[in-house]
PDB file of C-alpha atoms in Angstrom:
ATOM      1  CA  UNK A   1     -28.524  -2.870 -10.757  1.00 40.00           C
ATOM      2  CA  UNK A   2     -29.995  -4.288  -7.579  1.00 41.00           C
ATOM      3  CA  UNK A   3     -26.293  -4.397  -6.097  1.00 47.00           C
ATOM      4  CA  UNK A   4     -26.061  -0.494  -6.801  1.00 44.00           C
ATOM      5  CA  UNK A   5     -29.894  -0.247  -5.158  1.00 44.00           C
ATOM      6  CA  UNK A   6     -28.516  -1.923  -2.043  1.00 50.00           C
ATOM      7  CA  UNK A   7     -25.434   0.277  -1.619  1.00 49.00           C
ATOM      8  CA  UNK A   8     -27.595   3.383  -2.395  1.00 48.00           C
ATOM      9  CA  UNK A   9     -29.313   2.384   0.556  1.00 49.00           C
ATOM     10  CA  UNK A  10     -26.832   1.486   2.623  1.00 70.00           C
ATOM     11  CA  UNK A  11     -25.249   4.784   2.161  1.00 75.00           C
ATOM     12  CA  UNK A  12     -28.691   6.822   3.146  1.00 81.00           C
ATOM     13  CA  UNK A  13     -28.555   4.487   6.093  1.00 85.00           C
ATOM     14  CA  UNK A  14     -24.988   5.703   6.897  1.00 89.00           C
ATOM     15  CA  UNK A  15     -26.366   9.431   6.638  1.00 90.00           C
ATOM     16  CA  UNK A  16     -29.067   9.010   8.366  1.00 92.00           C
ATOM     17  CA  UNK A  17     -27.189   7.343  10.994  1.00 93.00           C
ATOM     18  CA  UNK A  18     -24.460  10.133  11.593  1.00 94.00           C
ATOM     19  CA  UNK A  19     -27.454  12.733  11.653  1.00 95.00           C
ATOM     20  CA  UNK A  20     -28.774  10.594  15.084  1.00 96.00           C
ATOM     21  CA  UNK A  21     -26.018  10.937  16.382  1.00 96.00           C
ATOM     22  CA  UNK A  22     -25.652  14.431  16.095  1.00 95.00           C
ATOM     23  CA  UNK A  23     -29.042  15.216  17.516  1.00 96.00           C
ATOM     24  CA  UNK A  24     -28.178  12.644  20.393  1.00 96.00           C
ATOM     25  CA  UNK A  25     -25.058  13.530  21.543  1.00 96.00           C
ATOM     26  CA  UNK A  26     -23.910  16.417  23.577  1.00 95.00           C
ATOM     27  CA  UNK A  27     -22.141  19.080  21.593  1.00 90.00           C
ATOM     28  CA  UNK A  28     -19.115  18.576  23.802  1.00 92.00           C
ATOM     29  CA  UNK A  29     -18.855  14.518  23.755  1.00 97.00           C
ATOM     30  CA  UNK A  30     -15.858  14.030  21.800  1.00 96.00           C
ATOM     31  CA  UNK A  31     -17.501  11.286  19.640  1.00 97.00           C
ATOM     32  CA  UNK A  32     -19.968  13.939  18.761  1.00 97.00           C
ATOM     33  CA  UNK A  33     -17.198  16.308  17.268  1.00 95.00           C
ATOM     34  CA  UNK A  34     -15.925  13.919  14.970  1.00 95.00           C
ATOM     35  CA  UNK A  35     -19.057  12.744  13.861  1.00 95.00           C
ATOM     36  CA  UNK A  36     -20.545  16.619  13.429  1.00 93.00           C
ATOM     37  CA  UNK A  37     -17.656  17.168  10.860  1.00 89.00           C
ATOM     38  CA  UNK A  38     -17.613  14.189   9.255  1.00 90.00           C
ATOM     39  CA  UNK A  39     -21.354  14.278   8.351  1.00 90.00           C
ATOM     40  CA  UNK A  40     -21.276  17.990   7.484  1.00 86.00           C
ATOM     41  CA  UNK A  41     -18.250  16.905   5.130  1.00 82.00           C
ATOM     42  CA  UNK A  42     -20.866  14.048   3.831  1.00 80.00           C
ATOM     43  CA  UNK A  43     -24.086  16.447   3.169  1.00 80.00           C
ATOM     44  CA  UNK A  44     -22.410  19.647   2.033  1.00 68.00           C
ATOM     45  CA  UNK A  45     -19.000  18.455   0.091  1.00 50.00           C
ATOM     46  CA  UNK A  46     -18.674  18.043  -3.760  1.00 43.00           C
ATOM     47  CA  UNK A  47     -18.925  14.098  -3.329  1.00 46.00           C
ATOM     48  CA  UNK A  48     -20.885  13.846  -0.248  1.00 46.00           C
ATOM     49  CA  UNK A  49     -21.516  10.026   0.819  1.00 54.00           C
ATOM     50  CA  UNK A  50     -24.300   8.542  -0.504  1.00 45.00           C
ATOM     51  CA  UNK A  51     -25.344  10.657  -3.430  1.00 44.00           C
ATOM     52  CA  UNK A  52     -22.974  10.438  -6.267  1.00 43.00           C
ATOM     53  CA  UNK A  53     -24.146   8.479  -8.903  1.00 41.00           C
ATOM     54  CA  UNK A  54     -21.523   6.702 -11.271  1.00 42.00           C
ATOM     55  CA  UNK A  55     -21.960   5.002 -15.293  1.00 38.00           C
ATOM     56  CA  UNK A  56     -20.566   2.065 -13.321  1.00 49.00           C
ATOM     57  CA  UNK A  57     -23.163   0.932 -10.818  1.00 45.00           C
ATOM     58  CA  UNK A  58     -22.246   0.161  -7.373  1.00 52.00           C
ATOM     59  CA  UNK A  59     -18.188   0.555  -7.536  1.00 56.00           C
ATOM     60  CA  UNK A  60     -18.858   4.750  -7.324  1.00 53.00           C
ATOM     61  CA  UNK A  61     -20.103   4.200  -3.819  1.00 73.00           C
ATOM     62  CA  UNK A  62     -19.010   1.296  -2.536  1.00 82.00           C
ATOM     63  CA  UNK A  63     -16.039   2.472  -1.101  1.00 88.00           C
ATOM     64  CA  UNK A  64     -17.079   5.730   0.649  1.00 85.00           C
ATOM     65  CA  UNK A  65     -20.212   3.144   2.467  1.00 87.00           C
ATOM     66  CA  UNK A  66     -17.914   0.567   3.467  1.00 89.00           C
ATOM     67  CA  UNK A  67     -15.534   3.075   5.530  1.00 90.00           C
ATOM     68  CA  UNK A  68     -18.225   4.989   6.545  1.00 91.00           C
ATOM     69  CA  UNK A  69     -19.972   1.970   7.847  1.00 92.00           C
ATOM     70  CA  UNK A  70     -16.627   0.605   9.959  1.00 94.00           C
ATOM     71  CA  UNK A  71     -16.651   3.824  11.734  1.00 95.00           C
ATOM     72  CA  UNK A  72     -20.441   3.502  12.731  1.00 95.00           C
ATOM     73  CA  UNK A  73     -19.665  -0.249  13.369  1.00 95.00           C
ATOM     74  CA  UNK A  74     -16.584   0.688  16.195  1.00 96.00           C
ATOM     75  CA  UNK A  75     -19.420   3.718  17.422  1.00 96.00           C
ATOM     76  CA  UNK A  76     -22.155   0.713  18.359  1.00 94.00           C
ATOM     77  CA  UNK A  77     -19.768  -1.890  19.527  1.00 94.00           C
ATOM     78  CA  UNK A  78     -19.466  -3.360  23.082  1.00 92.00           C
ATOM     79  CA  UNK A  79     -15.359  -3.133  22.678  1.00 93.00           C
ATOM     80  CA  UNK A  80     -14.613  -1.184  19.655  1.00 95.00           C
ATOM     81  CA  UNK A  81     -11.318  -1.351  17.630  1.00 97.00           C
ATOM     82  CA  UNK A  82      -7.803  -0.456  19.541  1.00 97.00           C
ATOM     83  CA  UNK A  83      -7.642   2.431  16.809  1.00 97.00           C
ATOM     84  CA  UNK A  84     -10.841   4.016  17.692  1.00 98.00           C
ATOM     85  CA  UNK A  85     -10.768   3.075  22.061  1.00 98.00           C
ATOM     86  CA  UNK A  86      -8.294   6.681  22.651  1.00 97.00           C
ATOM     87  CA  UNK A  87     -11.518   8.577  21.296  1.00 97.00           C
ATOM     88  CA  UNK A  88     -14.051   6.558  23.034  1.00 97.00           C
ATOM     89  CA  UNK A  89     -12.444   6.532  26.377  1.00 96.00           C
ATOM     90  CA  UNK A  90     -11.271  10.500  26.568  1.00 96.00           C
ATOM     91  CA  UNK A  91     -14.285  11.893  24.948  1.00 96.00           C
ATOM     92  CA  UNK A  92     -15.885  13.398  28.165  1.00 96.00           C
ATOM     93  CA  UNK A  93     -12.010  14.138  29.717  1.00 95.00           C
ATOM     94  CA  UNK A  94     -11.679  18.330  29.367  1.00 94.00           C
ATOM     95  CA  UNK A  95      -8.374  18.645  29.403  1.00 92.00           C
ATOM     96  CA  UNK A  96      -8.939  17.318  25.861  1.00 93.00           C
ATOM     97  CA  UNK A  97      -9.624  20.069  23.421  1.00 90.00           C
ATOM     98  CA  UNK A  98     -12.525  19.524  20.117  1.00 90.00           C
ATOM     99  CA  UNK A  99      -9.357  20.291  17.802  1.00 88.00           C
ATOM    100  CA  UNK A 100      -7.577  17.219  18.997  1.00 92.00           C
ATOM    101  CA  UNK A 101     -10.688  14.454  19.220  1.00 94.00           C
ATOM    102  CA  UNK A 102     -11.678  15.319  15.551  1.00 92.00           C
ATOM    103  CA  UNK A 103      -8.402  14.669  14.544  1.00 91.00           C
ATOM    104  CA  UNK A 104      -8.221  11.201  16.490  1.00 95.00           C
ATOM    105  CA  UNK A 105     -11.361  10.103  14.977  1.00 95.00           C
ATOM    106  CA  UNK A 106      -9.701  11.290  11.717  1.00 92.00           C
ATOM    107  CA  UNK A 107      -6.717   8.724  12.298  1.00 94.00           C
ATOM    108  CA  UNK A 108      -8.658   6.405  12.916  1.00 96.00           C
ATOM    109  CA  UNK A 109     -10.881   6.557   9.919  1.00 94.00           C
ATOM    110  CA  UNK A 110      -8.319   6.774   7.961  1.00 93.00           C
ATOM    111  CA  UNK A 111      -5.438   4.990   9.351  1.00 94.00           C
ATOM    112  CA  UNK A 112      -7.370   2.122  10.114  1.00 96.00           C
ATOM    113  CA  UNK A 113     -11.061   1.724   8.607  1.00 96.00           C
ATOM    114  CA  UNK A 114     -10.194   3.180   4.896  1.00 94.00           C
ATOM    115  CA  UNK A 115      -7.362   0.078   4.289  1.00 96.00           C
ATOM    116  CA  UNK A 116      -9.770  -2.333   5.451  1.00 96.00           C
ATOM    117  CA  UNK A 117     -12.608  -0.632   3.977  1.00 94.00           C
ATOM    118  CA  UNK A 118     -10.453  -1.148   0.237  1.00 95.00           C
ATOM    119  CA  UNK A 119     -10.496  -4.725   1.391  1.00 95.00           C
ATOM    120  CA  UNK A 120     -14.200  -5.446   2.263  1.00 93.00           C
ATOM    121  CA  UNK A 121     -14.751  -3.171  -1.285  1.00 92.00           C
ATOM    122  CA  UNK A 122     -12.794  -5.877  -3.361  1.00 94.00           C
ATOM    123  CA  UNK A 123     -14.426  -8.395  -1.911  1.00 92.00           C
ATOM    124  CA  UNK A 124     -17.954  -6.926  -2.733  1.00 88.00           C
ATOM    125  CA  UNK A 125     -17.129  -6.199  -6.173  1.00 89.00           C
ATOM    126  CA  UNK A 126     -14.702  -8.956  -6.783  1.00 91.00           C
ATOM    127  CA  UNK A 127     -11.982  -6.568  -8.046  1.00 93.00           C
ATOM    128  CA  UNK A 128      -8.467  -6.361  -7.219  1.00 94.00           C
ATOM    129  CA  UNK A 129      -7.304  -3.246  -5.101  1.00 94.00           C
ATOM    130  CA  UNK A 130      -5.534  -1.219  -7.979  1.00 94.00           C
ATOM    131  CA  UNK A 131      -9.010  -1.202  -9.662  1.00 92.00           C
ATOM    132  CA  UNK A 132     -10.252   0.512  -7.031  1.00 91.00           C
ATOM    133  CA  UNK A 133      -7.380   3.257  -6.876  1.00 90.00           C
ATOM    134  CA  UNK A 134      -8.917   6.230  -8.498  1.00 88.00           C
ATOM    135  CA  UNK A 135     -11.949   5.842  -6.352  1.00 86.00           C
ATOM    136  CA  UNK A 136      -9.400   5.505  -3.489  1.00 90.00           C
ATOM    137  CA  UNK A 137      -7.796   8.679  -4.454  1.00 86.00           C
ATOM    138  CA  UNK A 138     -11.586  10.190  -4.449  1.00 82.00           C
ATOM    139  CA  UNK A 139     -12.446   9.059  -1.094  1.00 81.00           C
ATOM    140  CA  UNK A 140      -9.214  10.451  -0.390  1.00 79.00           C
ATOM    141  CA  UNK A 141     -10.584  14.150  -1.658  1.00 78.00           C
ATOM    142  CA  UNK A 142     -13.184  13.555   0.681  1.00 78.00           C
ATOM    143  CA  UNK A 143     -11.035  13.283   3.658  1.00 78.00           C
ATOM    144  CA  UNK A 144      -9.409  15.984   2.960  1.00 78.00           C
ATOM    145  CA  UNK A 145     -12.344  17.964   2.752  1.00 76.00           C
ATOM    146  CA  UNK A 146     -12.951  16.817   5.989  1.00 76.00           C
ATOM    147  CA  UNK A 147      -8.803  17.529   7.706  1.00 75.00           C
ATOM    148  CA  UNK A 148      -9.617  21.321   5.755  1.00 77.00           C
ATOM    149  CA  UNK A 149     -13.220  21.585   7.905  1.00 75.00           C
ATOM    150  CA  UNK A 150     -11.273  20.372  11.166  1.00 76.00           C
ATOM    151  CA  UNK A 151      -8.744  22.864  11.128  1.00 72.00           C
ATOM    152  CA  UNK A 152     -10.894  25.298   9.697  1.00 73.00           C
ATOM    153  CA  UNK A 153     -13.685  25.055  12.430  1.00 68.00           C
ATOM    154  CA  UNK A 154     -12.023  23.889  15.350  1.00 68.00           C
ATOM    155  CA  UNK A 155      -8.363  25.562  15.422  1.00 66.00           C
ATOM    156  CA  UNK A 156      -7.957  28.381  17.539  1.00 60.00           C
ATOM    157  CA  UNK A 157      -7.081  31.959  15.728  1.00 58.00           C
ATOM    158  CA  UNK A 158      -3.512  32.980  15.168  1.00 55.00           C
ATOM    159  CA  UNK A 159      -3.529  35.058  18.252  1.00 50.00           C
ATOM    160  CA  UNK A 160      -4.563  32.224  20.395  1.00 50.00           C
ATOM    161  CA  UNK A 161      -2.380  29.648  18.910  1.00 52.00           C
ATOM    162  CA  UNK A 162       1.621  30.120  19.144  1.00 56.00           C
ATOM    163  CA  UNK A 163       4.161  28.345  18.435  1.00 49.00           C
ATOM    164  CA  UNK A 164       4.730  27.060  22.245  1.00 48.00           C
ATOM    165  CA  UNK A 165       1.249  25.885  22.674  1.00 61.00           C
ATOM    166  CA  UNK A 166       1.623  22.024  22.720  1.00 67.00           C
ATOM    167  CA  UNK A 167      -1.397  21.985  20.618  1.00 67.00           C
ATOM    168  CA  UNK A 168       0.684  23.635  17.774  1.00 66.00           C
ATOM    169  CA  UNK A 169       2.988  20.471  17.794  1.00 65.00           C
ATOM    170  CA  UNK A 170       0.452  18.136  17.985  1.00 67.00           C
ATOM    171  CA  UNK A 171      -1.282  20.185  14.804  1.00 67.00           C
ATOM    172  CA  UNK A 172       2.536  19.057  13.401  1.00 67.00           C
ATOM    173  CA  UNK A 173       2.934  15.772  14.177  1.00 69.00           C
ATOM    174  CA  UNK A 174      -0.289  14.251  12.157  1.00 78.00           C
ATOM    175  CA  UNK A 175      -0.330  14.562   8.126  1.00 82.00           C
ATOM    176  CA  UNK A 176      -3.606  13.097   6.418  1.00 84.00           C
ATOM    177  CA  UNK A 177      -1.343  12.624   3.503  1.00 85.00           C
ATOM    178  CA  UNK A 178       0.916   9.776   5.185  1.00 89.00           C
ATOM    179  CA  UNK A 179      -1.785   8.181   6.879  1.00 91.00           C
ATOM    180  CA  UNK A 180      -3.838   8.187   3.395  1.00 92.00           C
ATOM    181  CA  UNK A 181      -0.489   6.251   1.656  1.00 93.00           C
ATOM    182  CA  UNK A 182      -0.072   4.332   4.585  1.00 94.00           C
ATOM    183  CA  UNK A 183      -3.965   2.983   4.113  1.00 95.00           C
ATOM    184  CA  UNK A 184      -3.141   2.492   0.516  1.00 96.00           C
ATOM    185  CA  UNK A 185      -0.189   0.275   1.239  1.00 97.00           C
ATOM    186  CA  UNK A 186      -2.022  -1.796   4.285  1.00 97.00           C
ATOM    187  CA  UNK A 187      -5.269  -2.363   1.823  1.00 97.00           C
ATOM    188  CA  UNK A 188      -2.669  -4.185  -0.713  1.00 97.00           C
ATOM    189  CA  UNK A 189      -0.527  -6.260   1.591  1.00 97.00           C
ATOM    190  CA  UNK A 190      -4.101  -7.514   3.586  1.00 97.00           C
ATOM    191  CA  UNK A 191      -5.548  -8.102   0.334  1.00 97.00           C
ATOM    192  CA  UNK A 192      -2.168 -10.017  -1.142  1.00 97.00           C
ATOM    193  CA  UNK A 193      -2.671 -12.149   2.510  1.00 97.00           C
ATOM    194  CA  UNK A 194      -6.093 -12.910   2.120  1.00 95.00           C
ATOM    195  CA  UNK A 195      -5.065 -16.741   1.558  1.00 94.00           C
ATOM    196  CA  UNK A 196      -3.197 -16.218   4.560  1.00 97.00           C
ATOM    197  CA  UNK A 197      -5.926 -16.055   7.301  1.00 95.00           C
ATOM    198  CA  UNK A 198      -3.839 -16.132  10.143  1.00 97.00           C
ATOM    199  CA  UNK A 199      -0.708 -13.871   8.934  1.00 97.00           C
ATOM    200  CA  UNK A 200      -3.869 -11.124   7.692  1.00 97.00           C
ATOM    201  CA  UNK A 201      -5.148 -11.181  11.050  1.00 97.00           C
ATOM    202  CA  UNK A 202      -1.861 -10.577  12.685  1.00 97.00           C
ATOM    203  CA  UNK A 203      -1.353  -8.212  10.195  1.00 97.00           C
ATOM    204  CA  UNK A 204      -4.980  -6.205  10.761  1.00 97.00           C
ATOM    205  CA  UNK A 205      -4.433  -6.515  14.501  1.00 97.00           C
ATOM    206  CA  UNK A 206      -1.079  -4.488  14.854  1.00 97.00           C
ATOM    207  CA  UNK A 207      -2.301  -1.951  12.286  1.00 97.00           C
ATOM    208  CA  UNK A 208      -5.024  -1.239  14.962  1.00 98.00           C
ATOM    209  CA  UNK A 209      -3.061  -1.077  17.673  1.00 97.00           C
ATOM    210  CA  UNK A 210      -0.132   1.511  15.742  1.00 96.00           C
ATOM    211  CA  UNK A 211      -3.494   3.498  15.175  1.00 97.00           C
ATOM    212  CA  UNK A 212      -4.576   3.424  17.831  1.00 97.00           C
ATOM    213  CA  UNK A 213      -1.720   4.275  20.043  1.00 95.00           C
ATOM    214  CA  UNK A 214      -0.920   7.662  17.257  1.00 94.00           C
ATOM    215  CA  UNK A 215      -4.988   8.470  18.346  1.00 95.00           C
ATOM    216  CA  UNK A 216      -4.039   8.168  22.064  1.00 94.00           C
ATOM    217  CA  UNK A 217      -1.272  10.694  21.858  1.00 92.00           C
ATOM    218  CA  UNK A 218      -3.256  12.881  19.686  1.00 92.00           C
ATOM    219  CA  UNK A 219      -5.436  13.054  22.638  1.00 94.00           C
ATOM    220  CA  UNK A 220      -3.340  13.956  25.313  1.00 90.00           C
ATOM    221  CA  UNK A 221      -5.035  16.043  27.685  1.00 90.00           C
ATOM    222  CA  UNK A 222      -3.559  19.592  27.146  1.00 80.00           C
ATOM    223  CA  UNK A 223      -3.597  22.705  29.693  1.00 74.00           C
ATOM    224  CA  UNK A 224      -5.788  25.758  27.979  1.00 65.00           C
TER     225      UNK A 224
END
């Protein structure tokens, strides 16, 4: 039971972190997008981070704290992940529109900080990965609760958005689906390598960069 104390309040520390951020950063900063849907996913979704409790103490929660934690982790660092550098480094640019920074902090969430976030999980709860699949699959829920609020909220109307607007083929070209299976597969081949130091940290090292070069095109600066 202490275990499922600590995560408890590690995941009110991950709330009450995002809710700093909103009421620090300017509306427009492009950190400050992502972040405003991802918490308002967190407080006002079905499973929101840091509330659900679970007959099996600790493993409900772990998972969703862990992830949520890597992102926080990139958002304080000195040099941040390669997946999550395209957001930091274009979130003042305005040829960048809210629509396409939510949906590079998205990619990199998920793409990146979910598979390693399964990792650090089985390692806390001394589990293998396919233990941890249906909670996967309900973290996954959860992200797509937050892909339905970031089109919801920040695409333009039909009338605005046709089919030539770039922004329509960007909309296209990034599926939370594949980048959830692709998480699932990464999470299993790091965790079959974890006696492998060296070929895991290869392997962790160009799954950041893929992500992060997907997040960079994602945020190509578009005319409006």
């Amino acid at each position: 039971m202490a275990q499922y104390e600590q995560v408890l309040m590690s995941a009110d520390g991950v709330v009450s972190r995002m809710r700093a951020l909103d009421a620090a950063l300017p509306a427009r900063d492009g950190v400050a997008v992502f972040n405003r849907v991802y918490l308002a996913v967190a407080e006002a979704g079905d499973r929101p981070v840091g509330t659900r409790r679970s007959p099996a103490p600790g493993t409900a929660i772990t998972l969703d704290v862990r992830c949520a934690e890597r992102y926080l982790t990139a958002v304080d660092a000195v040099r941040p992940p390669a997946c999550w550098r395209p957001l930091f480094q274009s979130r003042h640019h305005p040829g960048v529109r809210p629509l396409q920074f939510a949906l590079a902090g998205a990619n990199a969430h998920i793409g990146h900080d979910l598979a390693l976030a399964v990792v650090d999980a089985c390692r806390s709860l001394a589990c293998e990965p396919e233990d941890l699949e249906g909670e996967f699959d309900a973290v996954g829920d959860l992200l797509v609760a937050l892909e339905d609020r970031i089109r919801e909220e920040l695409t333009p109307g039909p009338e605005l958005l046709r089919i030539a607007d770039p922004l329509t083929h960007l909309l296209g070209a990034w599926s939370l689906e594949r980048a959830r299976d692709a998480a699932w597969t990464a999470a299993r081949a790091l965790w079959a390598l974890r006696q492998q130091p060296e070929v895991a940290g290869e392997f962790t090292d160009r799954l950041d960069t893929a992500v992060g070069f997907a997040g960079r095109m994602l945020l190509t600066p578009l005319p409006h």
